Coordinates of N, CA, C and O in Angstrom, one line a residue:
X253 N 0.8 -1.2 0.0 CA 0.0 0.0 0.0 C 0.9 1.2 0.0 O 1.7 1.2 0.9
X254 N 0.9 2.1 -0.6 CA 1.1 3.3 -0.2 C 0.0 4.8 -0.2 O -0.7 5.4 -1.0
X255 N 0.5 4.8 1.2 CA -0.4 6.1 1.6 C 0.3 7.9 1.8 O 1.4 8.3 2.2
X256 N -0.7 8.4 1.4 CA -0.1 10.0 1.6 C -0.9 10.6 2.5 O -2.1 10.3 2.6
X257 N -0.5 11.4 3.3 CA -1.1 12.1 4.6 C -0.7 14.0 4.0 O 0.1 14.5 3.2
X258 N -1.9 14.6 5.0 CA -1.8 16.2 4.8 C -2.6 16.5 6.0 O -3.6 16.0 6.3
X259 N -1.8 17.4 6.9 CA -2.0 18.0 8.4 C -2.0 19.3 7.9 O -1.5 19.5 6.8
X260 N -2.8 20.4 8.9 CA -2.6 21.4 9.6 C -2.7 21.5 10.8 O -3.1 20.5 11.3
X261 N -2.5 22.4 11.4 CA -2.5 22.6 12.5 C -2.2 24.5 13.4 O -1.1 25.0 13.6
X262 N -3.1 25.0 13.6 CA -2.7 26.2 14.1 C -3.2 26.3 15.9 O -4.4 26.0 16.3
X263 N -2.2 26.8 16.7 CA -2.5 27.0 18.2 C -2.0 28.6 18.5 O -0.9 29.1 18.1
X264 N -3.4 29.4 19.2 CA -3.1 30.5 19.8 C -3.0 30.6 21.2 O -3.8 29.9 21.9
X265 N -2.1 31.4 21.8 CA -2.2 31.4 22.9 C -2.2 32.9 23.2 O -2.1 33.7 22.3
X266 N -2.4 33.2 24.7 CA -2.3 34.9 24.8 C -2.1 34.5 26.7 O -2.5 33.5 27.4
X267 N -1.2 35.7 26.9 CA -0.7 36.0 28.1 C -0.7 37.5 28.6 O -0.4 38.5 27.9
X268 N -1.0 37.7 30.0 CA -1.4 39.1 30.3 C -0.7 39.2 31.9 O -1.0 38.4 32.8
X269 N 0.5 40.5 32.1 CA 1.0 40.0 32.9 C 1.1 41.3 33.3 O 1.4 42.0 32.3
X270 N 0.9 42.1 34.7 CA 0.5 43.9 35.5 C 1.1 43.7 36.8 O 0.8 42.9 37.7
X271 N 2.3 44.6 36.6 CA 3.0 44.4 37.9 C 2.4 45.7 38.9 O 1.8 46.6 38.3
X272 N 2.4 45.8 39.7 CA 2.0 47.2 40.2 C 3.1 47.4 41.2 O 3.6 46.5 41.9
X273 N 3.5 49.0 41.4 CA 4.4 49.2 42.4 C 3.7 50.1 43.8 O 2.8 50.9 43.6
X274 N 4.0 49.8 44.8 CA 3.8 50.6 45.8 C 3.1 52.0 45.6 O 4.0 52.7 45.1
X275 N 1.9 52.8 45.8 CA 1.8 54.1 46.0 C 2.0 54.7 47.0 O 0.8 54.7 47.5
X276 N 2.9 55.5 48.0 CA 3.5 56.1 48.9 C 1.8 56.8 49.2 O 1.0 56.4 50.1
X277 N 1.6 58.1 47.8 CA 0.5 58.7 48.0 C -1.0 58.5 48.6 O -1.7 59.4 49.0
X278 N -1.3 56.7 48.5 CA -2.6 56.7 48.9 C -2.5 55.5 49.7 O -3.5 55.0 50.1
X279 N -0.9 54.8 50.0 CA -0.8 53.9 50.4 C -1.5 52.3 49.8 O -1.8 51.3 50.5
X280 N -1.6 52.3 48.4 CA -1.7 51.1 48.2 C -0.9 50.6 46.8 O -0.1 51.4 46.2
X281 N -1.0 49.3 46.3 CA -0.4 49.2 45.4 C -1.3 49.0 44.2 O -1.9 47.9 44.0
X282 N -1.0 51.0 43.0 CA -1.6 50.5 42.1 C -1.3 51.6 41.1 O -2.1 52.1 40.4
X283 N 0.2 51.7 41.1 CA 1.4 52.6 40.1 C 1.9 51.2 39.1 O 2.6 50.3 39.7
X284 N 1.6 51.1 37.9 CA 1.9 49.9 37.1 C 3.1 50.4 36.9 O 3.5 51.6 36.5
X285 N 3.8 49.2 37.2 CA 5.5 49.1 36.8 C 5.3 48.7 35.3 O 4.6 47.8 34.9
X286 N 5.8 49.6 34.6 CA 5.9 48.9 33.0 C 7.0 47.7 32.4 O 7.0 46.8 31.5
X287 N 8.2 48.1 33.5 CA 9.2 47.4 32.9 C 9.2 45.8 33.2 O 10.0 45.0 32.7
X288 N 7.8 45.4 34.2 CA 7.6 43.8 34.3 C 6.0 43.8 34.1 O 5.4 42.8 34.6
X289 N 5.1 44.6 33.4 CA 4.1 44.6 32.7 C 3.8 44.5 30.8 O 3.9 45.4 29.9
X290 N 3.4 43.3 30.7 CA 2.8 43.1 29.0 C 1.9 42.4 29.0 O 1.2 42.0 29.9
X291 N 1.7 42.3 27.3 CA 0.7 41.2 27.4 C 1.6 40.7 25.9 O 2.3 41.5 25.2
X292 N 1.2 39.4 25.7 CA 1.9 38.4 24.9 C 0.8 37.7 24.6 O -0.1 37.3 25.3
X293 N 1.0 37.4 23.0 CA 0.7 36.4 22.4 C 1.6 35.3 21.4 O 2.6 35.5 20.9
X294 N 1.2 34.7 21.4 CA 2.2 33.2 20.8 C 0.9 32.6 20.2 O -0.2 32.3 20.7
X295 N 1.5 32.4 18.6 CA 1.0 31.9 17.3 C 1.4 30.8 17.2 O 2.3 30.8 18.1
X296 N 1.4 29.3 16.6 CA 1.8 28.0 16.3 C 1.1 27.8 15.0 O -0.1 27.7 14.9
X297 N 1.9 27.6 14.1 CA 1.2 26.6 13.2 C 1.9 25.5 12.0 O 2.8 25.9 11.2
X298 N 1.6 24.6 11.9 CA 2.7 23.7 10.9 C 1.7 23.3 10.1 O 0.6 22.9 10.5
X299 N 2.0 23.3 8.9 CA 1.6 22.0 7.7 C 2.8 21.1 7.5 O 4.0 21.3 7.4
X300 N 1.9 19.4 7.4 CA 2.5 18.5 7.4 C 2.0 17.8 6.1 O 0.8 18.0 5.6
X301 N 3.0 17.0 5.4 CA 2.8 16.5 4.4 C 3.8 15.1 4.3 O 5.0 15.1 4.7
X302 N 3.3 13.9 3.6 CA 4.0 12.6 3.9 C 3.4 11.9 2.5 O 2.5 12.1 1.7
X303 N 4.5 10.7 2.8 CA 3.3 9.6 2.5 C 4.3 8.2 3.1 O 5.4 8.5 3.6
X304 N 3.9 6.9 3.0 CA 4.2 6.0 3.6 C 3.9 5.0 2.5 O 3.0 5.0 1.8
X305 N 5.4 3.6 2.6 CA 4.6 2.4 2.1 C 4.4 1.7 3.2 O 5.0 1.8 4.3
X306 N 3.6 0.9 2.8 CA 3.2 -0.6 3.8 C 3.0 -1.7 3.4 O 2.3 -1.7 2.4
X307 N 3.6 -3.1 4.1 CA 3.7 -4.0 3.2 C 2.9 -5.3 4.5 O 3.4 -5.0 5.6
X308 N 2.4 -5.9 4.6 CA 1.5 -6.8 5.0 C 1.5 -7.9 4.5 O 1.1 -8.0 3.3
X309 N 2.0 -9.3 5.4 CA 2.0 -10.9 4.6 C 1.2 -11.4 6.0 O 0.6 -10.6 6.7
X310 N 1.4 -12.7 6.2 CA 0.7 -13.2 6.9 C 1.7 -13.4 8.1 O 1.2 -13.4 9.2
X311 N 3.1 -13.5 8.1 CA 4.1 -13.4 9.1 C 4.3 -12.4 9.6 O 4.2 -12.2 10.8
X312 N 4.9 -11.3 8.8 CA 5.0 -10.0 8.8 C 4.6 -8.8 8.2 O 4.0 -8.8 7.2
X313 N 4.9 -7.4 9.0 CA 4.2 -6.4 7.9 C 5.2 -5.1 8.5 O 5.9 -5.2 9.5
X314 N 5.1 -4.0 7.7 CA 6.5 -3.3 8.2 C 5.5 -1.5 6.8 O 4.7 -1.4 5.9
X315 N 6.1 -1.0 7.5 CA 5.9 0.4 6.6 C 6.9 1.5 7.3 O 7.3 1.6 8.5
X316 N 7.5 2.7 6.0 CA 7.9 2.9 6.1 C 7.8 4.1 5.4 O 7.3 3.9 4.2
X317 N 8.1 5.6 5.8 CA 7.5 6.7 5.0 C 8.7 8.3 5.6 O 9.8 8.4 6.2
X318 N 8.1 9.0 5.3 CA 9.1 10.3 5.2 C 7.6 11.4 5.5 O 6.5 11.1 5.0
X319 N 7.9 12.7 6.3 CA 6.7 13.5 6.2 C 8.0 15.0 6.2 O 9.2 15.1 6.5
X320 N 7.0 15.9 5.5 CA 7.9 17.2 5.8 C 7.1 18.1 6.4 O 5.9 18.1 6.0
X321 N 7.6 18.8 7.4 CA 6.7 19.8 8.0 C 7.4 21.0 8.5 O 8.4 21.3 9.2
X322 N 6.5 21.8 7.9 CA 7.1 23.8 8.3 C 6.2 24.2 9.0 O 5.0 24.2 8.7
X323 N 6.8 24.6 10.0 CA 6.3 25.4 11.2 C 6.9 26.6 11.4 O 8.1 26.8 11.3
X324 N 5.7 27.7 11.9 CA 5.3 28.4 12.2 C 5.5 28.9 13.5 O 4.7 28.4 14.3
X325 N 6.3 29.6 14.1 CA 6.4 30.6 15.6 C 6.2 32.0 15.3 O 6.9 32.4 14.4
X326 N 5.4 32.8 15.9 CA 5.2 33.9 16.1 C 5.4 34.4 17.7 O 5.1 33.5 18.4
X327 N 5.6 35.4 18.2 CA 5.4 35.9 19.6 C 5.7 37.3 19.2 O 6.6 37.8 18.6
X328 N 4.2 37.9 20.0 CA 4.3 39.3 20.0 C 3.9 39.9 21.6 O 3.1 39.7 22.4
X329 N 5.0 40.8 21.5 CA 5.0 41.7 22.5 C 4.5 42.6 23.1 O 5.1 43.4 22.4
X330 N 3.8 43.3 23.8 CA 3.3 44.5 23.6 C 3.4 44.8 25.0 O 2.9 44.0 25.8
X331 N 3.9 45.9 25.3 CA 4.0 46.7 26.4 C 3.7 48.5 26.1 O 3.2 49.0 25.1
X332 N 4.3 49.1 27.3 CA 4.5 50.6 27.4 C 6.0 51.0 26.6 O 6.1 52.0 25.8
X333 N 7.0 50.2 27.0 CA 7.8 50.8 26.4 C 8.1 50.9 24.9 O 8.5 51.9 24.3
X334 N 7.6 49.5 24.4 CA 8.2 48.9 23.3 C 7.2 47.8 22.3 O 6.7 47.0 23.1
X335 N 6.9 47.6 21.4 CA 6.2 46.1 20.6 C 7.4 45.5 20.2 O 8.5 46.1 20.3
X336 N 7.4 44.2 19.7 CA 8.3 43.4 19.2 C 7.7 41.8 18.6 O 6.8 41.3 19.3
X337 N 7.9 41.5 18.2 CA 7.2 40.6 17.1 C 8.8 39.8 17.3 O 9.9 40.3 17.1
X338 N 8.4 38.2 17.6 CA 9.2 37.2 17.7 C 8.9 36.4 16.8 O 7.7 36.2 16.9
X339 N 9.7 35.7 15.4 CA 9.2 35.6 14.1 C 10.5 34.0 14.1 O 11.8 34.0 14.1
X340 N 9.7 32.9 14.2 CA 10.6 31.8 13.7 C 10.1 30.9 12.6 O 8.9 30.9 12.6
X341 N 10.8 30.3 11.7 CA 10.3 28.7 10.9 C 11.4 28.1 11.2 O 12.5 28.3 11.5
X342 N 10.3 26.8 10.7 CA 11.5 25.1 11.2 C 10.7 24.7 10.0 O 9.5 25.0 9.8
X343 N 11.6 23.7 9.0 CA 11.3 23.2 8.1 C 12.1 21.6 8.3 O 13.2 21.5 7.8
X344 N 11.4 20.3 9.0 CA 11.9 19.5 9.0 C 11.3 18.5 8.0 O 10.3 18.5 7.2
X345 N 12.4 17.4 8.3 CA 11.9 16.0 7.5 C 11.7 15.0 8.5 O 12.7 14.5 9.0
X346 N 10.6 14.5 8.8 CA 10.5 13.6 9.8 C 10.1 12.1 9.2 O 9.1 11.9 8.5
X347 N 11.0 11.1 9.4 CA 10.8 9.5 9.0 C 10.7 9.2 10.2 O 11.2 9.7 11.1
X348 N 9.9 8.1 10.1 CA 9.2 6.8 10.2 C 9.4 5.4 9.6 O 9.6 5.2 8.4
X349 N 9.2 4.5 10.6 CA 9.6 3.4 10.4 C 8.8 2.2 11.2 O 8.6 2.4 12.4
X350 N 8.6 1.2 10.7 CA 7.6 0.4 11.7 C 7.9 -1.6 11.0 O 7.8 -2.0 9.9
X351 N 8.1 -2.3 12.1 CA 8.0 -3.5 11.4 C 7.7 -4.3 12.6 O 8.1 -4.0 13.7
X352 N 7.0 -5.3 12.4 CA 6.2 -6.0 13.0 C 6.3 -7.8 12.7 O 6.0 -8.2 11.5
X353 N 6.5 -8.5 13.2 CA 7.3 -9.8 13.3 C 6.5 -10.7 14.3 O 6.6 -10.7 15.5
X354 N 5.4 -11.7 13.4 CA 4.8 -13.0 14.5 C 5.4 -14.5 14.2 O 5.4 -15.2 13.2
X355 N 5.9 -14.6 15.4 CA 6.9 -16.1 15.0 C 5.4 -17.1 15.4 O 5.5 -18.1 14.7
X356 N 4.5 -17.0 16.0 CA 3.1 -17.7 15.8 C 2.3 -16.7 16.5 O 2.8 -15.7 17.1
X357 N 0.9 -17.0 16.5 CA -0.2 -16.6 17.0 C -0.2 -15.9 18.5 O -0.9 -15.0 19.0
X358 N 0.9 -16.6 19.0 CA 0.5 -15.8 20.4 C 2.2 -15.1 20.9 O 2.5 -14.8 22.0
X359 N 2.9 -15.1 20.0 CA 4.5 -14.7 19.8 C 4.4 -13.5 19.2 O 3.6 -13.5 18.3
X360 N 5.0 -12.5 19.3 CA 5.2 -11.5 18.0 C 6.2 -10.5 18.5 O 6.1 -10.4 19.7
X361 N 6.9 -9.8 18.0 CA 7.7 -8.6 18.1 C 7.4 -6.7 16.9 O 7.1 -6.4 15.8
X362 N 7.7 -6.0 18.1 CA 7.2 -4.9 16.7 C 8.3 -4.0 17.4 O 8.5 -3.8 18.6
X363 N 9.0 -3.6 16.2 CA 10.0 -2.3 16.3 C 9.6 -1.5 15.7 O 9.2 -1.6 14.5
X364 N 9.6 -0.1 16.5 CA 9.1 1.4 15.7 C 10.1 2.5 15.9 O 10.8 2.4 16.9
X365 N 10.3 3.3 15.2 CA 11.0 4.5 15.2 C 10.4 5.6 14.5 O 10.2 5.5 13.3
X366 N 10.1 6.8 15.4 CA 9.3 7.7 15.2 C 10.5 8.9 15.7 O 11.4 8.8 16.5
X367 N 10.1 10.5 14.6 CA 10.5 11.5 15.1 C 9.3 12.6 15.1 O 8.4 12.8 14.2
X368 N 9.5 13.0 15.9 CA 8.2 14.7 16.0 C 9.1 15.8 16.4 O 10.3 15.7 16.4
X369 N 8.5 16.8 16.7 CA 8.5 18.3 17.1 C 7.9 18.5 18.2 O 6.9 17.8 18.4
X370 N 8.7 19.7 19.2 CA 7.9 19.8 20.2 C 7.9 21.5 20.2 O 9.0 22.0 20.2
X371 N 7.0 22.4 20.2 CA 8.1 23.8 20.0 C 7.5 24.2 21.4 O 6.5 23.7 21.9
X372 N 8.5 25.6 22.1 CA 8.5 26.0 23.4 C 6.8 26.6 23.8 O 6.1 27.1 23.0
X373 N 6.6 26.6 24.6 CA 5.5 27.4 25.1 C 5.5 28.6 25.3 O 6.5 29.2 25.1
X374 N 4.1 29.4 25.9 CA 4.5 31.0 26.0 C 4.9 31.4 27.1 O 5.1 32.6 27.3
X375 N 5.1 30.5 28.0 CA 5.8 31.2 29.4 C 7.2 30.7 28.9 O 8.0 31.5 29.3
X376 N 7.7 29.9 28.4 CA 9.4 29.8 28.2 C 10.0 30.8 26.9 O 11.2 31.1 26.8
X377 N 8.8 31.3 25.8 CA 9.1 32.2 25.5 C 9.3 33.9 25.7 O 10.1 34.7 25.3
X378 N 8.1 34.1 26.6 CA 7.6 35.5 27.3 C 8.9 36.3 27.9 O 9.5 35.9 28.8
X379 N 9.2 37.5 27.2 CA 10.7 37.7 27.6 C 10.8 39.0 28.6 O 11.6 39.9 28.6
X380 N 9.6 38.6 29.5 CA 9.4 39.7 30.8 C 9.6 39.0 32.4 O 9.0 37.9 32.7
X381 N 10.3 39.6 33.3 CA 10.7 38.4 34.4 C 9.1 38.8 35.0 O 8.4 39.8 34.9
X382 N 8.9 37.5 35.7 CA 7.9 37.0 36.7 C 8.8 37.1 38.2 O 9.2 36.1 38.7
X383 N 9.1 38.4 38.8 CA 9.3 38.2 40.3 C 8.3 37.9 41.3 O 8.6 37.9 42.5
X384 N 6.8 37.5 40.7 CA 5.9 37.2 41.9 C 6.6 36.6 43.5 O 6.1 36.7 44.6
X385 N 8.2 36.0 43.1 CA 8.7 35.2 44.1 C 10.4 35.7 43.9 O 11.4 35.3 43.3
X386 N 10.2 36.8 44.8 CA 12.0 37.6 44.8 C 12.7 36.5 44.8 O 13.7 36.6 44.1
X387 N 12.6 35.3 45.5 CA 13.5 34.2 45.7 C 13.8 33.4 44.1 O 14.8 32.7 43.7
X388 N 12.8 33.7 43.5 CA 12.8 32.4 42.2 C 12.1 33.6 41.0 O 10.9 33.8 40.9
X389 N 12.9 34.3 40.3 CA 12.5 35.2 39.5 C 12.7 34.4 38.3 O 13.8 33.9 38.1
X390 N 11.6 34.3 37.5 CA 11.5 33.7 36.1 C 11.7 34.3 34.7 O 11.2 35.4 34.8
X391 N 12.1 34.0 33.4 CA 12.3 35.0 32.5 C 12.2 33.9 31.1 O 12.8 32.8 30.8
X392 N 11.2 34.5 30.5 CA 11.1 33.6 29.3 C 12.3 34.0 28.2 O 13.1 34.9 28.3
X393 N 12.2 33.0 27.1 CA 14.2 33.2 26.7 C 13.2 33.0 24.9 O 12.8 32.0 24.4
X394 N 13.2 34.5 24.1 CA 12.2 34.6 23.1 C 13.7 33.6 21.9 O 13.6 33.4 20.7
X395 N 14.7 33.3 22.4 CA 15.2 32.8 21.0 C 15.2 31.4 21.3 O 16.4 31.2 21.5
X396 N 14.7 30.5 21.4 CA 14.1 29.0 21.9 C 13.8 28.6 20.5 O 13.1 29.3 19.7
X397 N 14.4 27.3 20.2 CA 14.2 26.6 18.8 C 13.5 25.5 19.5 O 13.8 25.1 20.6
X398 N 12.0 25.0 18.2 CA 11.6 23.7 18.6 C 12.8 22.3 19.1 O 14.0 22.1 18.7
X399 N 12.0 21.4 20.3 CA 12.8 20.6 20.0 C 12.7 19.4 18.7 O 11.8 19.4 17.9
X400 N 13.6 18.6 18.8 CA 13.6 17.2 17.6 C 14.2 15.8 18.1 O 15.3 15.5 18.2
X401 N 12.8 15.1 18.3 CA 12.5 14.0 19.4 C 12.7 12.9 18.0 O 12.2 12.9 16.9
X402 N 13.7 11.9 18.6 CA 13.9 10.6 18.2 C 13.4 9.5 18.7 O 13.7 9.3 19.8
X403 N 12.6 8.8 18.2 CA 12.2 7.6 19.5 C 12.3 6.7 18.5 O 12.0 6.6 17.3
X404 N 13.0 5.6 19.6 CA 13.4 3.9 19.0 C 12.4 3.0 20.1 O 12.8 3.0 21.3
X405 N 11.1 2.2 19.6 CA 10.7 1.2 20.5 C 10.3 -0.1 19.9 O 9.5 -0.3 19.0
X406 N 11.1 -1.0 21.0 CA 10.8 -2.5 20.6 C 9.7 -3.1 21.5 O 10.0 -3.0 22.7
X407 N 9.0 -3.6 21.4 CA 8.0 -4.5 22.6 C 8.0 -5.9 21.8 O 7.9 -6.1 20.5
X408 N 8.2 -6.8 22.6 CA 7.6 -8.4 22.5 C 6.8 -9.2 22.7 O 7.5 -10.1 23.2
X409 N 6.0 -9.5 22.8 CA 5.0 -10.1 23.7 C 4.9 -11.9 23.2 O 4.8 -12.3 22.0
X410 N 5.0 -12.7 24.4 CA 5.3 -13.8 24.3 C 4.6 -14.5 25.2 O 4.9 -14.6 26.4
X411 N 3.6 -15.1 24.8 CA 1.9 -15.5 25.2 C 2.0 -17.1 25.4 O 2.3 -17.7 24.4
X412 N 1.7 -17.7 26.3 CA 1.5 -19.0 26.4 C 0.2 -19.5 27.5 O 0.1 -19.9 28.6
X413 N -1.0 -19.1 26.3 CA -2.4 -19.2 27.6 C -2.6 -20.7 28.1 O -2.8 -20.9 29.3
X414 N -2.6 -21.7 27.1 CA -2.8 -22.7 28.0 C -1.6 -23.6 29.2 O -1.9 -24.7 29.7
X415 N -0.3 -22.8 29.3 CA 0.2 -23.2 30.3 C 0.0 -21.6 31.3 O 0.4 -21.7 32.5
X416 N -0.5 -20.7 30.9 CA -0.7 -19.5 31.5 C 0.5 -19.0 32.1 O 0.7 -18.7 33.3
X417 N 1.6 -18.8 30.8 CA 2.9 -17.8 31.2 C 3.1 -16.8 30.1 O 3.1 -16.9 28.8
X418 N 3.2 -16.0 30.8 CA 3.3 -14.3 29.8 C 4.6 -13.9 29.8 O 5.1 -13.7 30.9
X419 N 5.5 -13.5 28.6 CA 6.7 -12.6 29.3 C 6.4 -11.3 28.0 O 6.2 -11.3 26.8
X420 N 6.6 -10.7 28.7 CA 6.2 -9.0 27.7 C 7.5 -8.2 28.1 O 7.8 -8.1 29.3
X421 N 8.5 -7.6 26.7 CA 9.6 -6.6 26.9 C 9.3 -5.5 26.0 O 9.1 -5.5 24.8
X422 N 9.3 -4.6 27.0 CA 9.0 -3.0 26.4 C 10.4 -2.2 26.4 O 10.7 -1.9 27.6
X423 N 11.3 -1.7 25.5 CA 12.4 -1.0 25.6 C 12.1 0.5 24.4 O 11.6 0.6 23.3
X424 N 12.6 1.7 25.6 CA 12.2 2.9 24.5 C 13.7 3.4 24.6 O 14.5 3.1 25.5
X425 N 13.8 4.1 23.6 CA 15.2 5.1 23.5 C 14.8 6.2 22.6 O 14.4 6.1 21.4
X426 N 14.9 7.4 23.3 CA 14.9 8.8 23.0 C 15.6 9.6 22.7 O 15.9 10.1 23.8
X427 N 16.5 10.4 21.7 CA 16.9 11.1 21.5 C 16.3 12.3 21.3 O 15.8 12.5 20.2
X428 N 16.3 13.7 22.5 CA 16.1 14.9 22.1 C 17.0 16.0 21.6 O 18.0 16.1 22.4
X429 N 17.0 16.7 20.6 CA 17.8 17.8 20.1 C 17.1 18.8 20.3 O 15.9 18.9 20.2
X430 N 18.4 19.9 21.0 CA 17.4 21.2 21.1 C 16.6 21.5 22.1 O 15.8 22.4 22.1
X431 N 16.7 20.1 23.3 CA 16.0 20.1 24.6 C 15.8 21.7 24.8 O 16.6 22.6 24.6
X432 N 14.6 21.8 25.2 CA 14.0 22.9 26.1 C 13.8 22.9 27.8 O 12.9 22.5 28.5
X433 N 14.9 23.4 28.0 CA 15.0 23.1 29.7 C 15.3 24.4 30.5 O 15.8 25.4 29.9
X434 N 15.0 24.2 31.9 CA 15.3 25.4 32.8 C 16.5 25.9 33.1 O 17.2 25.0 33.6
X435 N 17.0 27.0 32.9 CA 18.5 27.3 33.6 C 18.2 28.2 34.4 O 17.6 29.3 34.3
X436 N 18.8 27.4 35.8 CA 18.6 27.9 37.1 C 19.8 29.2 37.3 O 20.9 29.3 36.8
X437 N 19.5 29.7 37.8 CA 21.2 31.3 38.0 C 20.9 31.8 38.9 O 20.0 32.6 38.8
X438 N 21.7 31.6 40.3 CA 22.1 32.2 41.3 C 22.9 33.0 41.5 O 23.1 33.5 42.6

């Protein structure tokens, strides 16, 4: 068989963040600090496009295919001081791979390898600090590239109902590129 696939996909998000400072004058707090007040929005969108063969016997069956997909980052800024528009594309090639192996009826093995995309969210992009917590002050980091997730998995399953023994092996391996992670700075 071969098959062809076509995705879209678009995600909006919006974020709204009002610091306020101390008013001496009336004793309360409600002088907006601009320099930790915005509001943010974050755009997402990819088109995906592929196709796949697949091959199917009565022992085994296995397919195997290629997808390309461009995505879409936007992040826009908007405060008192300043706008700013955060503008990325990622144009990958993601393969796939799958094969599947029955040595009998209640025996079988299947190996897969899959890659995707993950891209950052809008608080790891948002590039205004969050001191809600003087101890743990947070800051989104607007130059963040999607990450690019490798996964290798084998499972077995090895079935013996009329002596009633099961042995099942699940093994995964991950490769991420471009991890999106916290950096802590004291």
């Amino acid at each position: 068989l071969l098959e062809f696939s076509l995705g879209k996909s678009n995600t909006t998000s919006t974020s709204s963040k009002t610091t306020y400072d101390y008013n001496q004058g009336n004793g309360k707090y409600d002088l907006i600090n601009s320099l930790l007040t915005n509001d943010y929005q974050n755009t997402y969108g990819f088109l995906n496009t592929g196709f796949r063969f697949r091959k199917q016997t009565k022992t085994y069956n296995y397919s195997a295919g290629l997808s390309w997909q461009q995505a879409d980052l936007e992040g826009k800024v908007i405060s008192n001081l300043k706008d700013s528009v955060i503008s990325k594309r990622f144009s990958n090639l993601l393969p796939n791979a799958r094969f599947q192996y029955y040595f009998s009826k209640f025996k079988n093995m299947l190996v897969n390898y899959r890659t995707s995309t993950n891209q950052p969210n809008i608080t790891q992009l948002q590039p205004v600090p969050d001191n809600s917590n003087p101890l743990y002050v947070k800051l989104g980091n607007p130059n963040l590239k999607q990450e690019f997730m490798s996964t290798l998995r084998v499972n077995a399953s090895f079935v013996s109902p009329y002596k009633n023994r099961n042995f099942f092996v699940y093994l995964t391996a991950r490769q991420t590129n471009n991890k999106i992670v916290n950096y802590d700075k004291i």
